[in-house]
Short mmCIF file of C-alpha atoms and ligand atoms in Angstrom, two decimals:
data_model
loop_
_atom_site.label_atom_id
_atom_site.label_comp_id
_atom_site.label_asym_id
_atom_site.label_seq_id
_atom_site.Cartn_x
_atom_site.Cartn_y
_atom_site.Cartn_z
CA MET K 1 3.65 12.91 0.16
CA ILE K 2 6.63 10.82 -0.93
CA ARG K 3 9.89 12.12 -2.22
CA LEU K 4 12.59 9.59 -2.97
CA THR K 5 15.96 10.87 -4.15
CA ALA K 6 18.84 8.76 -5.46
CA ILE K 7 17.59 5.66 -3.69
CA THR K 8 19.89 2.66 -3.72
CA ARG K 9 19.33 -0.76 -2.18
CA SER K 10 21.57 -3.81 -2.25
CA PHE K 11 21.22 -7.30 -0.86
CA GLN K 12 23.80 -9.94 -0.08
CA ASP K 13 23.34 -13.03 -2.21
CA ASP K 14 25.79 -15.84 -1.54
CA GLY K 15 28.32 -13.33 -0.23
CA ARG K 16 27.91 -11.28 -3.38
CA GLU K 17 26.41 -7.78 -3.26
CA VAL K 18 23.44 -7.46 -5.61
CA GLU K 19 22.37 -3.90 -6.35
CA VAL K 20 18.60 -3.95 -6.86
CA LEU K 21 17.92 -0.19 -6.87
CA ARG K 22 20.62 1.97 -8.45
CA GLY K 23 19.49 5.53 -7.99
CA VAL K 24 15.72 5.85 -8.05
CA ASP K 25 14.06 9.27 -7.99
CA LEU K 26 10.31 9.34 -7.41
CA SER K 27 7.81 11.83 -6.07
CA VAL K 28 4.12 11.21 -5.53
CA ALA K 29 1.97 14.19 -4.62
CA PRO K 30 -1.46 14.23 -2.96
CA GLY K 31 -4.12 13.44 -5.54
CA GLU K 32 -1.77 11.51 -7.80
CA VAL K 33 -1.85 7.87 -8.80
CA VAL K 34 1.61 6.76 -9.88
CA ALA K 35 1.89 3.29 -11.35
CA VAL K 36 5.10 1.28 -11.42
CA MET K 37 5.53 -1.60 -13.81
CA GLY K 38 8.50 -3.88 -14.29
CA ALA K 39 9.56 -7.50 -14.68
CA SER K 40 9.44 -9.90 -11.77
CA GLY K 41 12.53 -9.39 -9.63
CA SER K 42 13.16 -5.85 -10.89
CA GLY K 43 12.80 -4.41 -7.38
CA LYS K 44 9.21 -3.15 -7.30
CA SER K 45 8.39 -4.57 -3.87
CA THR K 46 11.76 -3.39 -2.59
CA LEU K 47 10.88 0.13 -3.71
CA LEU K 48 7.44 0.02 -2.05
CA ALA K 49 8.98 -1.22 1.20
CA ILE K 50 11.26 1.84 1.26
CA ALA K 51 8.40 4.22 0.34
CA GLY K 52 6.31 2.68 3.13
CA ALA K 53 8.99 3.06 5.81
CA LEU K 54 9.25 -0.72 6.14
CA ASP K 55 12.90 -0.91 5.14
CA ALA K 56 15.57 1.37 6.54
CA GLY K 57 18.55 -0.27 4.85
CA PHE K 58 18.67 1.94 1.76
CA GLY K 59 20.93 4.68 0.46
CA GLY K 60 19.72 8.09 -0.67
CA GLU K 61 17.00 10.26 0.78
CA ALA K 62 13.40 9.31 1.49
CA VAL K 63 10.81 11.75 2.76
CA VAL K 64 7.44 10.22 3.59
CA ALA K 65 4.49 12.28 4.80
CA GLY K 66 6.82 15.19 5.44
CA GLN K 67 9.32 13.22 7.51
CA SER K 68 12.81 12.19 6.46
CA LEU K 69 13.25 8.48 7.21
CA ARG K 70 16.97 8.85 7.74
CA GLY K 71 17.89 8.03 11.32
CA LEU K 72 14.37 7.31 12.58
CA SER K 73 14.16 4.58 15.22
CA ALA K 74 12.19 1.39 14.51
CA GLY K 75 9.46 2.72 16.80
CA ALA K 76 9.28 6.05 15.00
CA LEU K 77 9.08 4.26 11.64
CA ALA K 78 6.26 2.05 12.93
CA SER K 79 4.37 5.07 14.20
CA LEU K 80 4.81 6.88 10.87
CA ARG K 81 3.47 3.82 9.03
CA ASN K 82 0.51 3.48 11.33
CA ARG K 83 -0.44 7.14 11.03
CA SER K 84 0.32 7.91 7.42
CA VAL K 85 0.58 4.84 5.20
CA GLY K 86 -1.99 2.32 4.04
CA PHE K 87 -0.78 -0.95 2.51
CA VAL K 88 -2.60 -3.19 0.06
CA PHE K 89 -1.10 -6.52 -1.05
CA GLN K 90 -1.71 -9.00 -3.84
CA SER K 91 -2.83 -11.71 -1.43
CA PHE K 92 -5.14 -9.42 0.60
CA ASN K 93 -3.55 -10.50 3.94
CA LEU K 94 -6.85 -10.66 5.81
CA VAL K 95 -7.23 -12.56 9.07
CA PRO K 96 -9.48 -15.52 8.12
CA ALA K 97 -11.11 -15.88 11.53
CA PHE K 98 -12.19 -12.23 11.67
CA PRO K 99 -15.31 -10.79 10.03
CA ALA K 100 -14.70 -8.06 7.45
CA LEU K 101 -15.27 -5.22 9.93
CA GLU K 102 -12.81 -6.65 12.49
CA ASN K 103 -10.19 -6.91 9.74
CA VAL K 104 -10.77 -3.28 8.85
CA LEU K 105 -10.42 -2.22 12.50
CA LEU K 106 -7.03 -3.91 13.00
CA PRO K 107 -4.83 -0.83 12.34
CA GLY K 108 -6.91 1.11 14.88
CA LEU K 109 -6.53 -1.65 17.45
CA LEU K 110 -2.78 -1.84 16.83
CA ARG K 111 -2.27 1.90 17.17
CA GLN K 112 0.09 2.86 19.95
CA GLY K 113 -0.63 5.51 22.52
CA ARG K 114 -4.01 7.07 23.10
CA ARG K 115 -6.71 4.67 21.92
CA GLU K 116 -9.80 5.85 20.20
CA PRO K 117 -13.04 4.77 21.93
CA ARG K 118 -14.15 1.44 20.49
CA GLU K 119 -17.50 2.77 19.27
CA ALA K 120 -15.92 5.67 17.35
CA LEU K 121 -13.42 3.28 15.80
CA ARG K 122 -16.25 0.93 14.78
CA GLU K 123 -18.10 3.82 13.13
CA ARG K 124 -15.02 4.69 11.11
CA GLY K 125 -14.58 1.05 10.15
CA LEU K 126 -18.14 0.89 8.89
CA ALA K 127 -17.62 4.12 6.97
CA ALA K 128 -14.46 2.68 5.36
CA LEU K 129 -16.39 -0.44 4.33
CA ALA K 130 -19.17 1.74 2.93
CA ARG K 131 -16.53 3.72 1.01
CA VAL K 132 -15.51 0.59 -0.88
CA GLY K 133 -19.12 -0.52 -1.39
CA LEU K 134 -19.16 -3.27 1.22
CA ALA K 135 -21.36 -1.88 3.99
CA ALA K 136 -23.55 -4.96 3.74
CA LYS K 137 -20.65 -7.39 4.24
CA ALA K 138 -19.35 -6.15 7.60
CA ALA K 139 -20.15 -9.42 9.35
CA ALA K 140 -18.86 -11.74 6.62
CA ARG K 141 -15.64 -13.66 7.08
CA PRO K 142 -13.12 -13.51 4.20
CA SER K 143 -13.95 -17.09 3.15
CA ARG K 144 -17.49 -15.91 2.33
CA LEU K 145 -16.28 -13.07 0.11
CA SER K 146 -15.16 -13.04 -3.52
CA GLY K 147 -11.57 -12.09 -4.40
CA GLY K 148 -12.63 -8.60 -5.39
CA GLU K 149 -14.58 -8.17 -2.17
CA ARG K 150 -11.59 -9.38 -0.14
CA GLN K 151 -9.37 -6.82 -1.81
CA ARG K 152 -11.95 -4.13 -1.10
CA VAL K 153 -11.92 -5.11 2.58
CA ALA K 154 -8.12 -4.83 2.51
CA ILE K 155 -8.44 -1.36 0.94
CA ALA K 156 -10.97 -0.34 3.60
CA ARG K 157 -8.48 -1.53 6.22
CA ALA K 158 -5.77 0.57 4.57
CA LEU K 159 -8.11 3.58 4.65
CA LEU K 160 -9.08 3.26 8.31
CA THR K 161 -6.38 5.59 9.57
CA ARG K 162 -7.04 8.06 6.72
CA PRO K 163 -3.50 7.66 5.39
CA VAL K 164 -2.01 10.39 3.23
CA LEU K 165 -0.28 7.67 1.25
CA LEU K 166 -1.64 4.42 -0.13
CA LEU K 167 0.84 1.78 -1.34
CA ALA K 168 -0.40 -1.20 -3.31
CA ASP K 169 1.77 -4.13 -4.41
CA GLU K 170 0.19 -5.92 -7.39
CA PRO K 171 -3.28 -5.46 -5.88
CA THR K 172 -5.02 -6.94 -8.94
CA GLY K 173 -2.69 -9.94 -9.29
CA ASN K 174 -5.23 -12.37 -7.86
CA LEU K 175 -8.30 -10.80 -9.46
CA ASP K 176 -9.99 -11.31 -12.80
CA ALA K 177 -9.71 -8.47 -15.31
CA VAL K 178 -13.10 -6.86 -14.61
CA THR K 179 -12.68 -6.96 -10.83
CA GLY K 180 -9.11 -5.76 -11.17
CA GLU K 181 -10.22 -2.79 -13.18
CA SER K 182 -12.80 -1.83 -10.55
CA VAL K 183 -10.07 -1.89 -7.89
CA ILE K 184 -7.86 0.31 -10.06
CA ARG K 185 -10.78 2.70 -10.56
CA LEU K 186 -11.24 2.85 -6.80
CA PHE K 187 -7.62 3.98 -6.44
CA GLY K 188 -8.37 6.77 -8.90
CA GLU K 189 -11.32 7.90 -6.77
CA LEU K 190 -9.25 7.83 -3.60
CA ALA K 191 -6.63 9.99 -5.26
CA GLN K 192 -9.32 12.48 -6.24
CA GLU K 193 -10.11 12.72 -2.53
CA GLY K 194 -6.50 13.75 -1.90
CA THR K 195 -4.62 10.54 -1.19
CA ALA K 196 -1.26 9.92 -2.85
CA VAL K 197 -1.36 6.46 -4.44
CA LEU K 198 1.67 4.43 -5.51
CA VAL K 199 0.67 1.17 -7.15
CA VAL K 200 2.76 -1.64 -8.56
CA THR K 201 0.74 -3.39 -11.20
CA HIS K 202 0.75 -5.35 -14.43
CA GLU K 203 -2.72 -4.03 -15.23
CA GLU K 204 -2.27 -2.02 -18.44
CA ARG K 205 -5.55 -0.24 -17.87
CA VAL K 206 -4.07 1.48 -14.84
CA SER K 207 -3.03 4.19 -17.29
CA ARG K 208 -6.66 5.34 -17.34
CA VAL K 209 -6.42 6.57 -13.76
CA ALA K 210 -2.67 7.03 -13.33
CA SER K 211 -1.02 10.44 -13.51
CA ARG K 212 2.18 8.67 -14.52
CA VAL K 213 3.09 5.12 -15.48
CA LEU K 214 6.77 4.35 -14.80
CA THR K 215 8.87 1.29 -15.49
CA LEU K 216 11.50 -0.11 -13.15
CA SER K 217 14.35 -1.73 -15.04
CA GLU K 218 18.04 -2.26 -14.29
CA GLY K 219 17.54 -0.58 -10.93
CA ARG K 220 16.19 2.66 -12.39
CA LEU K 221 12.76 4.16 -12.93
CA SER K 222 11.90 5.72 -16.26
P1 ADP L 1 9.74 -7.49 -7.63
O1 ADP L 1 8.78 -7.05 -6.57
O2 ADP L 1 9.92 -6.49 -8.72
O3 ADP L 1 9.38 -8.83 -8.20
P2 ADP L 1 11.61 -7.60 -5.43
O4 ADP L 1 11.70 -6.19 -5.01
O5 ADP L 1 10.77 -8.49 -4.59
O6 ADP L 1 11.18 -7.66 -6.96
O7 ADP L 1 13.06 -8.23 -5.48
C1 ADP L 1 14.09 -7.68 -6.28
C2 ADP L 1 15.37 -8.49 -6.09
O8 ADP L 1 15.87 -8.29 -4.77
C3 ADP L 1 15.17 -9.97 -6.27
O9 ADP L 1 16.29 -10.49 -6.93
C4 ADP L 1 15.11 -10.48 -4.84
O10 ADP L 1 15.58 -11.80 -4.78
C5 ADP L 1 16.01 -9.52 -4.11
N1 ADP L 1 15.60 -9.34 -2.73
C6 ADP L 1 14.49 -8.70 -2.30
N2 ADP L 1 14.42 -8.69 -0.96
C7 ADP L 1 15.53 -9.32 -0.52
C8 ADP L 1 16.05 -9.64 0.78
N3 ADP L 1 15.41 -9.26 1.90
N4 ADP L 1 17.23 -10.32 0.84
C9 ADP L 1 17.89 -10.68 -0.29
N5 ADP L 1 17.45 -10.41 -1.52
C10 ADP L 1 16.29 -9.75 -1.65
MG1 MG L 2 7.04 -7.88 -5.85
#
């Protein structure tokens, strides 16, 4: 689902070129959970942005959901993301004014081209909420939900488009240990259903569900 080969990424800092990724190779197949650990600033989010077709300014080769990212237009990258990639973030990134279900439906509402009928979309949103154990909270706004429930809503949102690839950037960073572990376990279940999961985490217990636990250091994965 993802194949990254010899990925490099540099940023300009005060006119100086800082090489954050220095030749990263990484593949994640359907059904796998791959965990990436590493110190703050080691380039974990940079790597996820490349894997999620959010950043085109890298060197090397990236194939995501069967498509090489090289040379794709911004529109083609956006369409690939919308169809194939689900994103989960540390801070949940829910819209506070929207009930849980409306948050889950957002990727469907933002989809370009032929729109799914609203009722079918709603059914899929409810199914995604049920998948993460929150069928009863569809009408609740984020402020009425616990941290763990908010992250589950964000995961349901990421699942709405049935992505082949789920990317999570420190998804348990704002959760207590028990809740964090249940989120990690959920990733394991999603992988068993065929999703490829790439998760950046400091949660040591991720090794219980991960096929591989890798460390990013000095711009390389090992
Ligand atoms: P991590 O997620 O592991 O904490 P990041 O990938 O966010 O690390 O950042 C790695 C390094 O790259 C940091 O030094 C950060 O300042 C730098 N960096 C990330 N994105 C940019 C950017 N858009 N412009 C300049 N520097 C950046
Ligand atoms: Mg980060």
